PDB file of C-alpha atoms in Angstrom:
ATOM      1  CA  MET A  13      -5.331  17.078  -9.546  1.00  0.00           C
ATOM      2  CA  LYS A  14      -8.494  19.163  -9.856  1.00  0.00           C
ATOM      3  CA  LEU A  15     -10.703  16.054  -9.980  1.00  0.00           C
ATOM      4  CA  ALA A  16      -8.861  14.598  -6.978  1.00  0.00           C
ATOM      5  CA  GLN A  17      -9.407  17.817  -5.019  1.00  0.00           C
ATOM      6  CA  ARG A  18     -13.065  18.009  -6.045  1.00  0.00           C
ATOM      7  CA  GLU A  19     -13.614  14.410  -4.874  1.00  0.00           C
ATOM      8  CA  GLY A  20     -11.688  15.016  -1.657  1.00  0.00           C
ATOM      9  CA  TYR A  21      -8.549  13.000  -2.426  1.00  0.00           C
ATOM     10  CA  ARG A  22      -5.151  14.335  -1.413  1.00  0.00           C
ATOM     11  CA  ALA A  23      -3.444  13.112  -4.605  1.00  0.00           C
ATOM     12  CA  ARG A  24      -4.267  11.660  -8.028  1.00  0.00           C
ATOM     13  CA  ALA A  25      -2.672   8.372  -6.940  1.00  0.00           C
ATOM     14  CA  ALA A  26      -6.076   7.411  -5.514  1.00  0.00           C
ATOM     15  CA  TYR A  27      -7.320   6.873  -9.069  1.00  0.00           C
ATOM     16  CA  LYS A  28      -4.539   4.394  -9.827  1.00  0.00           C
ATOM     17  CA  LEU A  29      -5.629   2.337  -6.829  1.00  0.00           C
ATOM     18  CA  LEU A  30      -9.294   2.707  -7.818  1.00  0.00           C
ATOM     19  CA  GLU A  31      -8.561   1.426 -11.335  1.00  0.00           C
ATOM     20  CA  ILE A  32      -6.593  -1.573 -10.047  1.00  0.00           C
ATOM     21  CA  ASP A  33      -9.218  -2.336  -7.394  1.00  0.00           C
ATOM     22  CA  GLU A  34     -12.032  -2.220  -9.949  1.00  0.00           C
ATOM     23  CA  SER A  35     -10.298  -4.892 -12.042  1.00  0.00           C
ATOM     24  CA  GLU A  36      -8.828  -7.040  -9.244  1.00  0.00           C
ATOM     25  CA  HIS A  37     -11.415  -6.544  -6.444  1.00  0.00           C
ATOM     26  CA  LEU A  38      -8.702  -6.382  -3.790  1.00  0.00           C
ATOM     27  CA  ILE A  39     -10.482  -4.221  -1.207  1.00  0.00           C
ATOM     28  CA  LYS A  40     -13.508  -5.622   0.610  1.00  0.00           C
ATOM     29  CA  PRO A  41     -15.338  -4.648   3.815  1.00  0.00           C
ATOM     30  CA  GLY A  42     -14.044  -6.499   6.875  1.00  0.00           C
ATOM     31  CA  GLN A  43     -10.433  -6.636   5.738  1.00  0.00           C
ATOM     32  CA  ILE A  44      -7.311  -5.589   7.587  1.00  0.00           C
ATOM     33  CA  ILE A  45      -5.293  -3.376   5.264  1.00  0.00           C
ATOM     34  CA  VAL A  46      -1.848  -1.844   5.745  1.00  0.00           C
ATOM     35  CA  ASP A  47      -0.749   1.098   3.581  1.00  0.00           C
ATOM     36  CA  LEU A  48       3.058   1.332   3.564  1.00  0.00           C
ATOM     37  CA  GLY A  49       4.440   4.756   2.699  1.00  0.00           C
ATOM     38  CA  CYS A  50       0.939   6.171   3.050  1.00  0.00           C
ATOM     39  CA  THR A  51       1.663   9.929   3.081  1.00  0.00           C
ATOM     40  CA  PRO A  52      -0.080  12.094   1.819  1.00  0.00           C
ATOM     41  CA  GLY A  53      -2.915   9.600   2.293  1.00  0.00           C
ATOM     42  CA  SER A  54      -4.886   9.265  -0.936  1.00  0.00           C
ATOM     43  CA  TRP A  55      -4.640   5.441  -0.978  1.00  0.00           C
ATOM     44  CA  SER A  56      -5.798   5.303   2.647  1.00  0.00           C
ATOM     45  CA  GLN A  57      -8.642   7.676   1.768  1.00  0.00           C
ATOM     46  CA  TYR A  58      -9.759   5.390  -1.065  1.00  0.00           C
ATOM     47  CA  VAL A  59      -9.537   2.296   1.179  1.00  0.00           C
ATOM     48  CA  ARG A  60     -11.522   4.054   3.893  1.00  0.00           C
ATOM     49  CA  ARG A  61     -14.295   4.844   1.411  1.00  0.00           C
ATOM     50  CA  LYS A  62     -14.369   1.202   0.291  1.00  0.00           C
ATOM     51  CA  LEU A  63     -14.589  -0.096   3.877  1.00  0.00           C
ATOM     52  CA  ALA A  64     -17.188   2.456   4.949  1.00  0.00           C
ATOM     53  CA  GLY A  65     -20.644   1.201   5.752  1.00  0.00           C
ATOM     54  CA  LYS A  66     -23.719   3.203   4.886  1.00  0.00           C
ATOM     55  CA  GLU A  67     -23.687   6.918   5.693  1.00  0.00           C
ATOM     56  CA  GLY A  68     -22.099   7.412   9.097  1.00  0.00           C
ATOM     57  CA  GLY A  69     -21.103   4.550  11.322  1.00  0.00           C
ATOM     58  CA  GLY A  70     -17.375   4.179  10.669  1.00  0.00           C
ATOM     59  CA  ILE A  71     -15.813   1.350   8.698  1.00  0.00           C
ATOM     60  CA  LYS A  72     -15.918  -2.443   8.528  1.00  0.00           C
ATOM     61  CA  GLY A  73     -12.279  -3.463   8.866  1.00  0.00           C
ATOM     62  CA  ILE A  74      -8.970  -1.992   9.975  1.00  0.00           C
ATOM     63  CA  ILE A  75      -6.743   0.412   8.074  1.00  0.00           C
ATOM     64  CA  VAL A  76      -3.205   1.119   9.206  1.00  0.00           C
ATOM     65  CA  GLY A  77      -1.004   3.646   7.444  1.00  0.00           C
ATOM     66  CA  LEU A  78       2.738   3.711   8.075  1.00  0.00           C
ATOM     67  CA  ASP A  79       5.152   6.380   6.887  1.00  0.00           C
ATOM     68  CA  MET A  80       8.338   8.136   7.920  1.00  0.00           C
ATOM     69  CA  LEU A  81       6.711  11.427   6.924  1.00  0.00           C
ATOM     70  CA  PRO A  82       3.856  12.998   8.878  1.00  0.00           C
ATOM     71  CA  MET A  83       0.317  12.741   7.499  1.00  0.00           C
ATOM     72  CA  GLU A  84      -2.812  14.740   8.192  1.00  0.00           C
ATOM     73  CA  PRO A  85      -5.291  12.487  10.033  1.00  0.00           C
ATOM     74  CA  ILE A  86      -7.913  10.471   8.134  1.00  0.00           C
ATOM     75  CA  ALA A  87     -10.996   9.231   9.970  1.00  0.00           C
ATOM     76  CA  ASP A  88     -10.753   5.544  10.945  1.00  0.00           C
ATOM     77  CA  VAL A  89      -7.134   5.224   9.734  1.00  0.00           C
ATOM     78  CA  HIS A  90      -4.562   4.274  12.367  1.00  0.00           C
ATOM     79  CA  PHE A  91      -1.489   6.256  11.364  1.00  0.00           C
ATOM     80  CA  ILE A  92       1.959   5.245  12.594  1.00  0.00           C
ATOM     81  CA  LEU A  93       4.753   7.743  12.099  1.00  0.00           C
ATOM     82  CA  GLY A  94       7.971   5.778  11.769  1.00  0.00           C
ATOM     83  CA  ASP A  95       9.990   3.263   9.799  1.00  0.00           C
ATOM     84  CA  PHE A  96       8.286  -0.150   9.662  1.00  0.00           C
ATOM     85  CA  ARG A  97      11.733  -1.779   9.774  1.00  0.00           C
ATOM     86  CA  GLU A  98      12.215  -0.432  13.318  1.00  0.00           C
ATOM     87  CA  GLN A  99      10.860  -2.058  16.456  1.00  0.00           C
ATOM     88  CA  GLU A 100       9.031   1.024  17.769  1.00  0.00           C
ATOM     89  CA  ALA A 101       6.825   1.241  14.653  1.00  0.00           C
ATOM     90  CA  LEU A 102       6.310  -2.538  14.649  1.00  0.00           C
ATOM     91  CA  ASP A 103       5.252  -2.454  18.302  1.00  0.00           C
ATOM     92  CA  GLN A 104       2.634   0.183  17.443  1.00  0.00           C
ATOM     93  CA  LEU A 105       1.451  -1.919  14.500  1.00  0.00           C
ATOM     94  CA  GLU A 106       1.131  -5.047  16.652  1.00  0.00           C
ATOM     95  CA  LYS A 107      -0.899  -3.083  19.189  1.00  0.00           C
ATOM     96  CA  VAL A 108      -3.388  -2.061  16.486  1.00  0.00           C
ATOM     97  CA  LEU A 109      -3.535  -5.514  14.872  1.00  0.00           C
ATOM     98  CA  GLU A 110      -3.935  -7.356  18.209  1.00  0.00           C
ATOM     99  CA  GLY A 111      -2.280 -10.480  16.807  1.00  0.00           C
ATOM    100  CA  GLN A 112      -4.310 -10.539  13.591  1.00  0.00           C
ATOM    101  CA  LYS A 113      -2.718 -10.993  10.177  1.00  0.00           C
ATOM    102  CA  VAL A 114      -3.246  -8.579   7.288  1.00  0.00           C
ATOM    103  CA  ASP A 115      -5.461  -9.264   4.251  1.00  0.00           C
ATOM    104  CA  LEU A 116      -3.907  -6.655   1.965  1.00  0.00           C
ATOM    105  CA  VAL A 117      -0.621  -4.769   1.992  1.00  0.00           C
ATOM    106  CA  LEU A 118      -0.434  -1.684  -0.200  1.00  0.00           C
ATOM    107  CA  SER A 119       2.796   0.079  -1.061  1.00  0.00           C
ATOM    108  CA  ASP A 120       2.904   3.308  -3.025  1.00  0.00           C
ATOM    109  CA  MET A 121       6.479   3.820  -1.835  1.00  0.00           C
ATOM    110  CA  ALA A 122       9.015   5.144  -4.318  1.00  0.00           C
ATOM    111  CA  PRO A 123      12.675   6.046  -4.016  1.00  0.00           C
ATOM    112  CA  ASN A 124      14.097   9.509  -4.396  1.00  0.00           C
ATOM    113  CA  LEU A 125      15.138   9.390  -8.032  1.00  0.00           C
ATOM    114  CA  SER A 126      18.708  10.186  -9.057  1.00  0.00           C
ATOM    115  CA  GLY A 127      18.183  10.185 -12.821  1.00  0.00           C
ATOM    116  CA  ILE A 128      20.653   7.313 -13.176  1.00  0.00           C
ATOM    117  CA  ALA A 129      18.601   4.380 -14.473  1.00  0.00           C
ATOM    118  CA  ALA A 130      20.605   1.568 -12.845  1.00  0.00           C
ATOM    119  CA  THR A 131      20.678   3.342  -9.475  1.00  0.00           C
ATOM    120  CA  ASP A 132      16.970   4.167  -9.573  1.00  0.00           C
ATOM    121  CA  ALA A 133      16.085   0.581 -10.565  1.00  0.00           C
ATOM    122  CA  ALA A 134      18.144  -0.785  -7.660  1.00  0.00           C
ATOM    123  CA  ARG A 135      16.464   1.617  -5.222  1.00  0.00           C
ATOM    124  CA  MET A 136      13.015   0.626  -6.507  1.00  0.00           C
ATOM    125  CA  GLU A 137      13.862  -3.059  -6.107  1.00  0.00           C
ATOM    126  CA  ASP A 138      15.074  -2.431  -2.530  1.00  0.00           C
ATOM    127  CA  ILE A 139      11.765  -0.771  -1.640  1.00  0.00           C
ATOM    128  CA  ILE A 140       9.787  -3.627  -3.187  1.00  0.00           C
ATOM    129  CA  ASP A 141      11.923  -6.129  -1.253  1.00  0.00           C
ATOM    130  CA  LEU A 142      10.964  -4.278   1.946  1.00  0.00           C
ATOM    131  CA  ALA A 143       7.266  -4.606   1.071  1.00  0.00           C
ATOM    132  CA  ILE A 144       7.670  -8.321   0.309  1.00  0.00           C
ATOM    133  CA  ASP A 145       9.555  -8.884   3.583  1.00  0.00           C
ATOM    134  CA  PHE A 146       6.863  -6.990   5.513  1.00  0.00           C
ATOM    135  CA  SER A 147       4.172  -9.120   3.827  1.00  0.00           C
ATOM    136  CA  ARG A 148       5.926 -12.386   4.703  1.00  0.00           C
ATOM    137  CA  VAL A 149       5.703 -11.502   8.383  1.00  0.00           C
ATOM    138  CA  HIS A 150       2.356  -9.695   8.663  1.00  0.00           C
ATOM    139  CA  MET A 151       0.103 -10.980   5.866  1.00  0.00           C
ATOM    140  CA  LYS A 152      -2.294 -13.930   5.876  1.00  0.00           C
ATOM    141  CA  PRO A 153      -1.266 -16.786   3.547  1.00  0.00           C
ATOM    142  CA  SER A 154      -4.278 -15.874   1.369  1.00  0.00           C
ATOM    143  CA  GLY A 155      -3.420 -12.164   1.431  1.00  0.00           C
ATOM    144  CA  SER A 156      -2.455  -9.819  -1.374  1.00  0.00           C
ATOM    145  CA  LEU A 157       0.374  -7.356  -1.907  1.00  0.00           C
ATOM    146  CA  LEU A 158       0.067  -4.405  -4.275  1.00  0.00           C
ATOM    147  CA  VAL A 159       3.195  -2.356  -4.969  1.00  0.00           C
ATOM    148  CA  LYS A 160       4.033   0.533  -7.219  1.00  0.00           C
ATOM    149  CA  CYS A 161       6.889  -0.303  -9.558  1.00  0.00           C
ATOM    150  CA  PHE A 162       8.435   1.735 -12.334  1.00  0.00           C
ATOM    151  CA  ASN A 163       8.474  -0.108 -15.647  1.00  0.00           C
ATOM    152  CA  GLY A 164      12.095   0.308 -16.622  1.00  0.00           C
ATOM    153  CA  SER A 165      15.442  -1.275 -15.962  1.00  0.00           C
ATOM    154  CA  GLY A 166      15.030  -4.243 -13.608  1.00  0.00           C
ATOM    155  CA  TYR A 167      11.238  -4.525 -14.033  1.00  0.00           C
ATOM    156  CA  THR A 168      11.345  -8.063 -15.470  1.00  0.00           C
ATOM    157  CA  GLN A 169      13.470  -9.284 -12.531  1.00  0.00           C
ATOM    158  CA  ILE A 170      11.031  -7.746 -10.044  1.00  0.00           C
ATOM    159  CA  VAL A 171       8.068  -9.476 -11.711  1.00  0.00           C
ATOM    160  CA  GLU A 172       9.988 -12.781 -11.578  1.00  0.00           C
ATOM    161  CA  LYS A 173      10.671 -12.217  -7.880  1.00  0.00           C
ATOM    162  CA  PHE A 174       6.910 -11.880  -7.349  1.00  0.00           C
ATOM    163  CA  ARG A 175       6.214 -15.038  -9.364  1.00  0.00           C
ATOM    164  CA  LYS A 176       8.514 -16.990  -7.011  1.00  0.00           C
ATOM    165  CA  GLU A 177       6.855 -15.529  -3.915  1.00  0.00           C
ATOM    166  CA  PHE A 178       3.125 -15.427  -4.800  1.00  0.00           C
ATOM    167  CA  LYS A 179       0.585 -17.818  -6.360  1.00  0.00           C
ATOM    168  CA  GLN A 180      -0.877 -15.164  -8.647  1.00  0.00           C
ATOM    169  CA  VAL A 181       0.941 -12.153 -10.100  1.00  0.00           C
ATOM    170  CA  SER A 182      -0.932  -9.591 -12.146  1.00  0.00           C
ATOM    171  CA  PRO A 183       1.159  -6.674 -13.476  1.00  0.00           C
ATOM    172  CA  LYS A 184      -0.996  -3.603 -14.139  1.00  0.00           C
ATOM    173  CA  LYS A 185      -0.351  -0.300 -15.837  1.00  0.00           C
ATOM    174  CA  PRO A 186      -3.103   2.023 -14.613  1.00  0.00           C
TER     175      PRO A 186
END
């Protein structure tokens, strides 16, 4: 956490995204990127840095963060407080996107864990299903979806679900 604080990130999770992005080259200037479950904001912070032009001058692209929990503002990130399954949040998203489709959907969402493996696996799968459903509606056909997934009970089935839905699936363990 000390390194994250020193580099201005709100959480260490930024480094997981950085590691995946360095190998997969998912984030490029000019993209439209949605960060589902964005609070506290470290993934949005990383994306903002990647889309930033030279010193000063804002970003090249659009970043939208959605979460049911409040988040401290991040420059150039459109934050929507609400549940992306509800019309009010979707209306706000559509207003920001102005009819454009998304290049990259990020989801660092995780369930509240119960400690019961089967229950936690089912909750994780439900959250991933939400991200896939969101991507079907809002993402370009050539777009990418990156989700956090715990490698435990149900992991193999989740990877298979992705293989049915997407042309390329690349499981990572950052």
